[in-house]
Amino acid sequence: MDIVKRNRNNENVESTKGDLYRKPDCDIYENDDAYTMYFDLPGVEKEDIEVKVEKDVLTLSADCTKKAGEDYSCLRDEMIYSGFKRSFELGDSVNSNDIRANYKDGTLQLTLPKRDEQKTHKISIAVN
């Protein structure tokens, strides 16, 4: 798969400027026209998600915030609300100007269309 160049470090947590980020789970599918990426982002609001492409690197980042009740005090604090961050180096086959995003029920779907020259083309065979 040329959409993703494998990361040398298969760590589950990245550190950026002192903040910890979890790498969201990602499934990638391919058909003749596009790649589709699904990211698992539990507890994230749509407004807190940022997807950008810079120098052929797709980066997803999402912030998580705790939402405690107004009249409650914390007795135990075990859940990590650090946010998510993950980057993928895009191959030459992706048309990065036409990437589409959809977010529903904690799952972000990115559709990365292939460049026309990378799409599968059927060739008809003439009978002489």
CSV table of N, CA, C and O in Angstrom, one decimal:
chain,number,residue,atom,x,y,z
A,1,MET,N,0.9,-1.2,0.0
A,1,MET,CA,0.0,0.0,0.0
A,1,MET,C,0.9,1.2,0.0
A,1,MET,O,1.7,1.4,0.9
A,2,ASP,N,0.8,2.1,-1.0
A,2,ASP,CA,1.7,3.2,-1.1
A,2,ASP,C,1.1,4.5,-0.5
A,2,ASP,O,1.8,5.5,-0.5
A,3,ILE,N,-0.1,4.4,0.1
A,3,ILE,CA,-0.6,5.6,0.8
A,3,ILE,C,0.1,5.9,2.1
A,3,ILE,O,0.3,7.0,2.4
A,4,VAL,N,0.6,4.9,2.7
A,4,VAL,CA,1.3,5.1,4.0
A,4,VAL,C,2.7,4.5,4.0
A,4,VAL,O,2.8,3.3,3.6
A,5,LYS,N,3.6,5.3,4.4
A,5,LYS,CA,5.0,4.7,4.6
A,5,LYS,C,5.0,4.4,6.1
A,5,LYS,O,4.7,5.2,6.9
A,6,ARG,N,5.4,3.2,6.4
A,6,ARG,CA,5.4,2.7,7.7
A,6,ARG,C,6.3,3.6,8.6
A,6,ARG,O,7.4,4.0,8.3
A,7,ASN,N,5.8,3.9,9.8
A,7,ASN,CA,6.5,4.6,10.8
A,7,ASN,C,7.5,3.6,11.5
A,7,ASN,O,7.2,2.5,11.7
A,8,ARG,N,8.7,4.1,11.7
A,8,ARG,CA,9.8,3.2,12.3
A,8,ARG,C,9.5,2.9,13.7
A,8,ARG,O,9.8,1.8,14.2
A,9,ASN,N,8.8,3.8,14.4
A,9,ASN,CA,8.5,3.6,15.8
A,9,ASN,C,7.0,3.2,15.9
A,9,ASN,O,6.1,4.0,15.5
A,10,ASN,N,6.7,2.0,16.4
A,10,ASN,CA,5.3,1.6,16.5
A,10,ASN,C,4.8,1.9,18.0
A,10,ASN,O,4.2,1.0,18.6
A,11,GLU,N,5.1,3.1,18.4
A,11,GLU,CA,4.7,3.4,19.8
A,11,GLU,C,3.2,3.9,19.8
A,11,GLU,O,2.7,4.3,18.8
A,12,ASN,N,2.6,3.7,20.9
A,12,ASN,CA,1.2,4.1,21.0
A,12,ASN,C,1.0,5.5,21.5
A,12,ASN,O,-0.1,6.0,21.5
A,13,VAL,N,2.0,6.1,22.0
A,13,VAL,CA,1.9,7.5,22.5
A,13,VAL,C,3.0,8.3,21.9
A,13,VAL,O,4.2,7.9,21.9
A,14,GLU,N,2.7,9.5,21.5
A,14,GLU,CA,3.7,10.5,21.0
A,14,GLU,C,3.7,11.7,22.0
A,14,GLU,O,2.7,11.9,22.7
A,15,SER,N,4.8,12.3,22.1
A,15,SER,CA,5.0,13.5,22.9
A,15,SER,C,5.3,14.7,22.1
A,15,SER,O,6.2,14.6,21.3
A,16,THR,N,4.5,15.7,22.2
A,16,THR,CA,4.7,16.9,21.4
A,16,THR,C,4.7,18.1,22.3
A,16,THR,O,3.6,18.4,22.9
A,17,LYS,N,5.8,18.8,22.5
A,17,LYS,CA,5.9,20.0,23.3
A,17,LYS,C,5.3,19.7,24.7
A,17,LYS,O,4.6,20.5,25.3
A,18,GLY,N,5.7,18.6,25.3
A,18,GLY,CA,5.3,18.3,26.7
A,18,GLY,C,3.9,17.7,26.8
A,18,GLY,O,3.6,17.3,27.9
A,19,ASP,N,3.1,17.7,25.8
A,19,ASP,CA,1.8,17.1,25.9
A,19,ASP,C,1.8,15.7,25.4
A,19,ASP,O,2.5,15.4,24.4
A,20,LEU,N,1.0,14.8,26.0
A,20,LEU,CA,0.9,13.5,25.5
A,20,LEU,C,-0.3,13.3,24.6
A,20,LEU,O,-1.3,13.8,24.8
A,21,TYR,N,-0.1,12.6,23.5
A,21,TYR,CA,-1.1,12.3,22.6
A,21,TYR,C,-1.2,10.8,22.3
A,21,TYR,O,-0.2,10.2,22.2
A,22,ARG,N,-2.4,10.3,22.2
A,22,ARG,CA,-2.6,8.9,21.9
A,22,ARG,C,-2.7,8.8,20.3
A,22,ARG,O,-3.3,9.7,19.7
A,23,LYS,N,-2.2,7.7,19.8
A,23,LYS,CA,-2.5,7.5,18.3
A,23,LYS,C,-3.8,6.8,18.2
A,23,LYS,O,-4.0,5.7,18.7
A,24,PRO,N,-4.7,7.4,17.4
A,24,PRO,CA,-6.0,6.8,17.3
A,24,PRO,C,-5.9,5.5,16.4
A,24,PRO,O,-5.1,5.5,15.4
A,25,ASP,N,-6.7,4.5,16.7
A,25,ASP,CA,-6.7,3.4,15.8
A,25,ASP,C,-7.2,3.8,14.4
A,25,ASP,O,-8.1,4.7,14.3
A,26,CYS,N,-6.7,3.2,13.4
A,26,CYS,CA,-7.0,3.5,12.0
A,26,CYS,C,-7.1,2.3,11.1
A,26,CYS,O,-6.3,1.4,11.2
A,27,ASP,N,-8.2,2.2,10.4
A,27,ASP,CA,-8.4,1.2,9.4
A,27,ASP,C,-8.3,1.9,8.0
A,27,ASP,O,-8.9,3.0,7.8
A,28,ILE,N,-7.7,1.3,7.0
A,28,ILE,CA,-7.5,1.9,5.7
A,28,ILE,C,-8.0,0.8,4.7
A,28,ILE,O,-7.6,-0.3,4.7
A,29,TYR,N,-8.9,1.3,3.8
A,29,TYR,CA,-9.4,0.5,2.7
A,29,TYR,C,-9.1,1.2,1.4
A,29,TYR,O,-8.9,2.4,1.3
A,30,GLU,N,-9.1,0.3,0.3
A,30,GLU,CA,-8.8,0.9,-1.0
A,30,GLU,C,-9.8,0.3,-2.0
A,30,GLU,O,-10.2,-0.9,-1.9
A,31,ASN,N,-10.3,1.1,-3.0
A,31,ASN,CA,-11.0,0.6,-4.1
A,31,ASN,C,-10.3,1.3,-5.4
A,31,ASN,O,-9.3,1.9,-5.2
A,32,ASP,N,-10.9,1.1,-6.5
A,32,ASP,CA,-10.3,1.6,-7.7
A,32,ASP,C,-10.1,3.2,-7.7
A,32,ASP,O,-9.2,3.7,-8.4
A,33,ASP,N,-11.0,3.9,-7.0
A,33,ASP,CA,-11.0,5.3,-7.1
A,33,ASP,C,-10.4,6.1,-5.9
A,33,ASP,O,-10.0,7.2,-6.0
A,34,ALA,N,-10.3,5.4,-4.7
A,34,ALA,CA,-9.9,6.2,-3.6
A,34,ALA,C,-9.5,5.2,-2.4
A,34,ALA,O,-9.7,4.0,-2.5
A,35,TYR,N,-8.8,5.8,-1.5
A,35,TYR,CA,-8.5,5.2,-0.2
A,35,TYR,C,-9.5,5.8,0.8
A,35,TYR,O,-9.9,6.9,0.8
A,36,THR,N,-9.9,4.9,1.8
A,36,THR,CA,-10.8,5.4,2.8
A,36,THR,C,-10.2,5.0,4.2
A,36,THR,O,-9.8,3.9,4.4
A,37,MET,N,-10.1,6.0,5.0
A,37,MET,CA,-9.5,5.9,6.3
A,37,MET,C,-10.5,6.1,7.4
A,37,MET,O,-11.3,7.0,7.3
A,38,TYR,N,-10.6,5.2,8.4
A,38,TYR,CA,-11.5,5.3,9.5
A,38,TYR,C,-10.7,5.4,10.8
A,38,TYR,O,-9.8,4.6,11.1
A,39,PHE,N,-10.9,6.5,11.6
A,39,PHE,CA,-10.2,6.7,12.8
A,39,PHE,C,-11.2,6.6,14.0
A,39,PHE,O,-12.3,7.2,13.9
A,40,ASP,N,-10.8,6.0,15.0
A,40,ASP,CA,-11.6,5.8,16.2
A,40,ASP,C,-11.3,6.9,17.2
A,40,ASP,O,-10.1,7.0,17.7
A,41,LEU,N,-12.2,7.9,17.4
A,41,LEU,CA,-12.0,9.1,18.3
A,41,LEU,C,-13.1,9.2,19.3
A,41,LEU,O,-13.9,10.1,19.3
A,42,PRO,N,-13.1,8.3,20.3
A,42,PRO,CA,-14.1,8.3,21.3
A,42,PRO,C,-14.0,9.5,22.2
A,42,PRO,O,-12.9,10.0,22.6
A,43,GLY,N,-15.2,10.1,22.5
A,43,GLY,CA,-15.2,11.3,23.4
A,43,GLY,C,-14.8,12.6,22.8
A,43,GLY,O,-14.6,13.6,23.5
A,44,VAL,N,-14.6,12.6,21.5
A,44,VAL,CA,-14.1,13.9,20.8
A,44,VAL,C,-15.3,14.5,20.1
A,44,VAL,O,-16.1,13.9,19.5
A,45,GLU,N,-15.4,15.8,20.2
A,45,GLU,CA,-16.4,16.6,19.5
A,45,GLU,C,-15.9,17.0,18.2
A,45,GLU,O,-14.7,17.2,18.0
A,46,LYS,N,-16.7,17.1,17.2
A,46,LYS,CA,-16.3,17.5,15.8
A,46,LYS,C,-15.5,18.7,15.8
A,46,LYS,O,-14.5,18.8,15.0
A,47,GLU,N,-15.9,19.7,16.6
A,47,GLU,CA,-15.2,21.0,16.6
A,47,GLU,C,-13.7,20.9,17.1
A,47,GLU,O,-12.9,21.8,16.8
A,48,ASP,N,-13.4,19.8,17.7
A,48,ASP,CA,-12.1,19.6,18.3
A,48,ASP,C,-11.1,18.8,17.4
A,48,ASP,O,-10.0,18.5,17.8
A,49,ILE,N,-11.6,18.5,16.2
A,49,ILE,CA,-10.8,17.7,15.3
A,49,ILE,C,-10.2,18.6,14.2
A,49,ILE,O,-10.8,19.5,13.7
A,50,GLU,N,-8.9,18.4,13.9
A,50,GLU,CA,-8.2,19.1,12.8
A,50,GLU,C,-7.5,18.1,11.9
A,50,GLU,O,-6.8,17.3,12.4
A,51,VAL,N,-7.8,18.2,10.6
A,51,VAL,CA,-7.1,17.4,9.6
A,51,VAL,C,-6.5,18.3,8.6
A,51,VAL,O,-7.1,19.3,8.1
A,52,LYS,N,-5.2,18.1,8.4
A,52,LYS,CA,-4.5,19.0,7.4
A,52,LYS,C,-3.5,18.2,6.7
A,52,LYS,O,-3.0,17.1,7.1
A,53,VAL,N,-3.1,18.7,5.5
A,53,VAL,CA,-2.1,18.1,4.6
A,53,VAL,C,-1.0,19.2,4.4
A,53,VAL,O,-1.4,20.3,3.9
A,54,GLU,N,0.2,18.9,4.8
A,54,GLU,CA,1.3,19.8,4.6
A,54,GLU,C,2.5,19.0,4.1
A,54,GLU,O,2.9,18.1,4.7
A,55,LYS,N,3.0,19.4,2.9
A,55,LYS,CA,4.2,18.8,2.3
A,55,LYS,C,3.9,17.3,2.2
A,55,LYS,O,4.8,16.5,2.6
A,56,ASP,N,2.8,16.9,1.7
A,56,ASP,CA,2.4,15.4,1.5
A,56,ASP,C,2.4,14.6,2.8
A,56,ASP,O,2.5,13.4,2.7
A,57,VAL,N,2.1,15.3,3.9
A,57,VAL,CA,1.9,14.6,5.2
A,57,VAL,C,0.5,14.9,5.7
A,57,VAL,O,0.2,16.1,5.9
A,58,LEU,N,-0.3,13.9,5.8
A,58,LEU,CA,-1.6,14.1,6.4
A,58,LEU,C,-1.5,13.9,7.9
A,58,LEU,O,-1.0,13.0,8.4
A,59,THR,N,-2.0,15.0,8.6
A,59,THR,CA,-2.0,15.0,10.1
A,59,THR,C,-3.4,15.1,10.6
A,59,THR,O,-4.1,16.1,10.3
A,60,LEU,N,-3.7,14.2,11.6
A,60,LEU,CA,-5.0,14.3,12.3
A,60,LEU,C,-4.6,14.7,13.7
A,60,LEU,O,-3.8,14.0,14.3
A,61,SER,N,-5.3,15.7,14.3
A,61,SER,CA,-5.2,15.9,15.7
A,61,SER,C,-6.5,16.2,16.3
A,61,SER,O,-7.4,16.8,15.6
A,62,ALA,N,-6.7,15.8,17.5
A,62,ALA,CA,-8.0,16.0,18.2
A,62,ALA,C,-7.8,16.2,19.7
A,62,ALA,O,-7.0,15.5,20.3
A,63,ASP,N,-8.4,17.2,20.2
A,63,ASP,CA,-8.3,17.5,21.7
A,63,ASP,C,-9.5,16.8,22.4
A,63,ASP,O,-10.6,16.8,21.9
A,64,CYS,N,-9.2,16.4,23.6
A,64,CYS,CA,-10.2,15.8,24.5
A,64,CYS,C,-10.2,16.6,25.8
A,64,CYS,O,-9.2,17.0,26.3
A,65,THR,N,-11.4,16.9,26.3
A,65,THR,CA,-11.5,17.6,27.5
A,65,THR,C,-12.4,16.9,28.5
A,65,THR,O,-13.4,16.2,28.0
A,66,LYS,N,-12.1,17.0,29.7
A,66,LYS,CA,-13.0,16.4,30.8
A,66,LYS,C,-14.2,17.2,31.0
A,66,LYS,O,-14.1,18.4,30.9
A,67,LYS,N,-15.4,16.6,31.2
A,67,LYS,CA,-16.6,17.3,31.4
A,67,LYS,C,-17.2,16.8,32.7
A,67,LYS,O,-18.1,15.9,32.7
A,68,ALA,N,-16.7,17.3,33.8
A,68,ALA,CA,-17.2,16.9,35.1
A,68,ALA,C,-18.5,17.7,35.4
A,68,ALA,O,-18.8,18.8,34.9
A,69,GLY,N,-19.4,17.0,36.2
A,69,GLY,CA,-20.6,17.7,36.6
A,69,GLY,C,-20.3,18.9,37.5
A,69,GLY,O,-19.3,19.0,38.2
A,70,GLU,N,-21.2,19.9,37.5
A,70,GLU,CA,-21.0,21.1,38.2
A,70,GLU,C,-20.9,20.9,39.7
A,70,GLU,O,-20.1,21.6,40.4
A,71,ASP,N,-21.7,20.1,40.3
A,71,ASP,CA,-21.8,19.9,41.7
A,71,ASP,C,-21.0,18.7,42.2
A,71,ASP,O,-21.3,18.2,43.3
A,72,TYR,N,-20.0,18.3,41.5
A,72,TYR,CA,-19.2,17.1,41.9
A,72,TYR,C,-17.8,17.5,42.1
A,72,TYR,O,-17.2,18.4,41.5
A,73,SER,N,-17.1,16.7,43.0
A,73,SER,CA,-15.7,16.8,43.1
A,73,SER,C,-15.1,15.5,42.8
A,73,SER,O,-15.7,14.4,43.0
A,74,CYS,N,-13.9,15.4,42.2
A,74,CYS,CA,-13.3,14.2,41.7
A,74,CYS,C,-12.7,13.4,42.9
A,74,CYS,O,-12.0,13.9,43.7
A,75,LEU,N,-13.1,12.1,42.9
A,75,LEU,CA,-12.6,11.2,44.0
A,75,LEU,C,-11.5,10.3,43.4
A,75,LEU,O,-10.7,9.8,44.1
A,76,ARG,N,-11.6,10.0,42.1
A,76,ARG,CA,-10.6,9.2,41.5
A,76,ARG,C,-10.4,9.7,40.1
A,76,ARG,O,-11.4,10.0,39.4
A,77,ASP,N,-9.2,9.8,39.6
A,77,ASP,CA,-8.9,10.4,38.3
A,77,ASP,C,-7.9,9.5,37.5
A,77,ASP,O,-6.7,9.6,37.6
A,78,GLU,N,-8.5,8.5,36.8
A,78,GLU,CA,-7.7,7.5,36.1
A,78,GLU,C,-7.8,7.7,34.6
A,78,GLU,O,-7.0,7.1,33.9
A,79,MET,N,-8.8,8.3,34.1
A,79,MET,CA,-9.0,8.4,32.6
A,79,MET,C,-8.1,9.5,32.1
A,79,MET,O,-7.9,10.6,32.6
A,80,ILE,N,-7.4,9.2,30.9
A,80,ILE,CA,-6.5,10.1,30.3
A,80,ILE,C,-7.3,10.9,29.2
A,80,ILE,O,-7.9,10.3,28.3
A,81,TYR,N,-7.2,12.2,29.4
A,81,TYR,CA,-7.9,13.1,28.4
A,81,TYR,C,-6.8,13.9,27.8
A,81,TYR,O,-6.7,15.1,28.0
A,82,SER,N,-6.0,13.3,27.0
A,82,SER,CA,-4.8,14.1,26.4
A,82,SER,C,-5.0,14.5,25.0
A,82,SER,O,-4.5,15.5,24.6
A,83,GLY,N,-5.8,13.8,24.2
A,83,GLY,CA,-6.0,14.1,22.8
A,83,GLY,C,-5.4,13.0,21.9
A,83,GLY,O,-4.7,12.1,22.4
A,84,PHE,N,-5.6,13.2,20.7
A,84,PHE,CA,-5.1,12.2,19.7
A,84,PHE,C,-4.3,12.9,18.6
A,84,PHE,O,-4.5,14.1,18.3
A,85,LYS,N,-3.3,12.2,18.1
A,85,LYS,CA,-2.5,12.8,17.0
A,85,LYS,C,-1.9,11.7,16.2
A,85,LYS,O,-1.4,10.7,16.8
A,86,ARG,N,-2.0,11.8,14.9
A,86,ARG,CA,-1.4,10.8,14.0
A,86,ARG,C,-1.1,11.4,12.7
A,86,ARG,O,-1.9,12.2,12.2
A,87,SER,N,0.0,11.0,12.1
A,87,SER,CA,0.4,11.5,10.8
A,87,SER,C,0.7,10.3,9.8
A,87,SER,O,1.2,9.3,10.3
A,88,PHE,N,0.4,10.6,8.6
A,88,PHE,CA,0.7,9.6,7.5
A,88,PHE,C,1.4,10.3,6.4
A,88,PHE,O,0.9,11.4,5.9
A,89,GLU,N,2.4,9.8,5.8
A,89,GLU,CA,3.0,10.3,4.6
A,89,GLU,C,2.3,9.8,3.4
A,89,GLU,O,2.1,8.6,3.3
A,90,LEU,N,1.8,10.7,2.6
A,90,LEU,CA,0.9,10.3,1.5
A,90,LEU,C,1.8,9.9,0.3
A,90,LEU,O,2.9,10.6,0.1
A,91,GLY,N,1.4,8.9,-0.4
A,91,GLY,CA,2.2,8.6,-1.6
A,91,GLY,C,1.8,9.5,-2.8
A,91,GLY,O,0.9,10.3,-2.7
A,92,ASP,N,2.4,9.2,-3.9
A,92,ASP,CA,2.1,10.0,-5.1
A,92,ASP,C,0.7,9.7,-5.7
A,92,ASP,O,0.2,10.5,-6.6
A,93,SER,N,0.0,8.7,-5.3
A,93,SER,CA,-1.2,8.3,-5.9
A,93,SER,C,-2.4,9.1,-5.3
A,93,SER,O,-3.5,9.0,-5.9
A,94,VAL,N,-2.3,9.9,-4.2
A,94,VAL,CA,-3.4,10.6,-3.6
A,94,VAL,C,-3.5,12.0,-4.1
A,94,VAL,O,-2.6,12.8,-4.2
A,95,ASN,N,-4.8,12.4,-4.5
A,95,ASN,CA,-5.1,13.8,-4.9
A,95,ASN,C,-5.4,14.5,-3.6
A,95,ASN,O,-6.6,14.5,-3.2
A,96,SER,N,-4.5,15.1,-2.9
A,96,SER,CA,-4.6,15.7,-1.6
A,96,SER,C,-5.6,16.9,-1.6
A,96,SER,O,-6.1,17.3,-0.5
A,97,ASN,N,-5.8,17.5,-2.7
A,97,ASN,CA,-6.7,18.7,-2.8
A,97,ASN,C,-8.2,18.3,-2.7
A,97,ASN,O,-9.0,19.2,-2.5
A,98,ASP,N,-8.5,17.1,-2.9
A,98,ASP,CA,-9.9,16.7,-2.9
A,98,ASP,C,-10.3,15.7,-1.7
A,98,ASP,O,-11.3,15.0,-1.8
A,99,ILE,N,-9.5,15.7,-0.6
A,99,ILE,CA,-9.8,14.9,0.5
A,99,ILE,C,-11.1,15.3,1.2
A,99,ILE,O,-11.3,16.5,1.4
A,100,ARG,N,-12.0,14.4,1.5
A,100,ARG,CA,-13.2,14.7,2.2
A,100,ARG,C,-13.3,14.0,3.5
A,100,ARG,O,-12.7,12.9,3.7
A,101,ALA,N,-13.9,14.7,4.5
A,101,ALA,CA,-14.0,14.2,5.9
A,101,ALA,C,-15.5,14.1,6.3
A,101,ALA,O,-16.3,15.0,6.0
A,102,ASN,N,-15.8,13.1,7.1
A,102,ASN,CA,-17.1,12.9,7.7
A,102,ASN,C,-16.9,12.4,9.1
A,102,ASN,O,-16.1,11.5,9.3
A,103,TYR,N,-17.7,12.9,10.1
A,103,TYR,CA,-17.5,12.5,11.4
A,103,TYR,C,-18.9,12.1,12.0
A,103,TYR,O,-19.8,12.9,11.9
A,104,LYS,N,-19.0,10.9,12.6
A,104,LYS,CA,-20.3,10.5,13.1
A,104,LYS,C,-20.0,9.5,14.2
A,104,LYS,O,-19.2,8.5,14.0
A,105,ASP,N,-20.6,9.6,15.4
A,105,ASP,CA,-20.6,8.7,16.5
A,105,ASP,C,-19.2,8.3,16.9
A,105,ASP,O,-18.9,7.1,17.1
A,106,GLY,N,-18.2,9.2,16.9
A,106,GLY,CA,-16.9,8.9,17.4
A,106,GLY,C,-16.0,8.3,16.3
A,106,GLY,O,-14.8,7.9,16.6
A,107,THR,N,-16.4,8.3,15.1
A,107,THR,CA,-15.6,7.7,14.0
A,107,THR,C,-15.4,8.8,12.9
A,107,THR,O,-16.4,9.3,12.4
A,108,LEU,N,-14.2,9.1,12.6
A,108,LEU,CA,-13.8,10.0,11.5
A,108,LEU,C,-13.5,9.2,10.3
A,108,LEU,O,-12.7,8.3,10.3
A,109,GLN,N,-14.2,9.5,9.2
A,109,GLN,CA,-13.9,8.9,7.9
A,109,GLN,C,-13.3,9.9,7.0
A,109,GLN,O,-13.9,11.0,6.7
A,110,LEU,N,-12.1,9.6,6.4
A,110,LEU,CA,-11.5,10.4,5.4
A,110,LEU,C,-11.5,9.6,4.1
A,110,LEU,O,-11.1,8.5,4.1
A,111,THR,N,-11.9,10.3,3.0
A,111,THR,CA,-11.8,9.7,1.7
A,111,THR,C,-10.8,10.4,0.9
A,111,THR,O,-10.8,11.7,0.8
A,112,LEU,N,-9.8,9.7,0.5
A,112,LEU,CA,-8.6,10.3,-0.2
A,112,LEU,C,-8.7,9.8,-1.6
A,112,LEU,O,-8.3,8.6,-1.9
A,113,PRO,N,-9.2,10.6,-2.6
A,113,PRO,CA,-9.3,10.2,-4.0
A,113,PRO,C,-7.9,10.0,-4.6
A,113,PRO,O,-6.9,10.7,-4.3
A,114,LYS,N,-7.9,9.0,-5.5
A,114,LYS,CA,-6.6,8.7,-6.2
A,114,LYS,C,-6.5,9.7,-7.4
A,114,LYS,O,-7.5,10.2,-7.9
A,115,ARG,N,-5.3,10.0,-7.8
A,115,ARG,CA,-5.0,10.8,-8.9
A,115,ARG,C,-5.5,10.0,-10.1
A,115,ARG,O,-5.5,8.8,-10.1
A,116,ASP,N,-6.0,10.7,-11.2
A,116,ASP,CA,-6.5,10.0,-12.3
A,116,ASP,C,-5.6,9.0,-12.9
A,116,ASP,O,-6.0,7.9,-13.3
A,117,GLU,N,-4.3,9.3,-13.0
A,117,GLU,CA,-3.3,8.4,-13.6
A,117,GLU,C,-3.1,7.2,-12.7
A,117,GLU,O,-2.5,6.2,-13.2
A,118,GLN,N,-3.6,7.2,-11.4
A,118,GLN,CA,-3.4,6.0,-10.5
A,118,GLN,C,-4.6,5.2,-10.5
A,118,GLN,O,-4.6,4.1,-9.9
A,119,LYS,N,-5.7,5.6,-11.0
A,119,LYS,CA,-7.0,4.8,-11.0
A,119,LYS,C,-6.9,3.7,-12.0
A,119,LYS,O,-6.2,3.7,-13.0
A,120,THR,N,-7.6,2.6,-11.6
A,120,THR,CA,-7.6,1.4,-12.5
A,120,THR,C,-8.4,1.7,-13.8
A,120,THR,O,-9.5,2.3,-13.7
A,121,HIS,N,-7.9,1.4,-14.9
A,121,HIS,CA,-8.6,1.6,-16.2
A,121,HIS,C,-8.7,0.3,-16.9
A,121,HIS,O,-7.7,-0.5,-16.9
A,122,LYS,N,-9.8,0.0,-17.4
A,122,LYS,CA,-10.0,-1.3,-18.1
A,122,LYS,C,-9.7,-1.0,-19.6
A,122,LYS,O,-10.0,0.1,-20.1
A,123,ILE,N,-9.1,-1.9,-20.2
A,123,ILE,CA,-8.7,-1.8,-21.6
A,123,ILE,C,-9.5,-2.8,-22.4
A,123,ILE,O,-9.5,-4.0,-22.2
A,124,SER,N,-10.2,-2.2,-23.4
A,124,SER,CA,-11.0,-3.1,-24.2
A,124,SER,C,-10.1,-3.8,-25.3
A,124,SER,O,-9.1,-3.2,-25.8
A,125,ILE,N,-10.5,-5.0,-25.7
A,125,ILE,CA,-9.7,-5.7,-26.6
A,125,ILE,C,-10.5,-5.8,-27.9
A,125,ILE,O,-11.7,-6.2,-28.0
A,126,ALA,N,-9.9,-5.3,-29.0
A,126,ALA,CA,-10.5,-5.4,-30.3
A,126,ALA,C,-10.4,-6.7,-30.9
A,126,ALA,O,-9.4,-7.4,-30.7
A,127,VAL,N,-11.4,-7.2,-31.6
A,127,VAL,CA,-11.4,-8.4,-32.3
A,127,VAL,C,-11.1,-8.1,-33.8
A,127,VAL,O,-11.9,-7.4,-34.5
A,128,ASN,N,-10.1,-8.7,-34.4
A,128,ASN,CA,-9.7,-8.5,-35.8
A,128,ASN,C,-10.4,-9.5,-36.7
A,128,ASN,O,-10.5,-10.7,-36.5
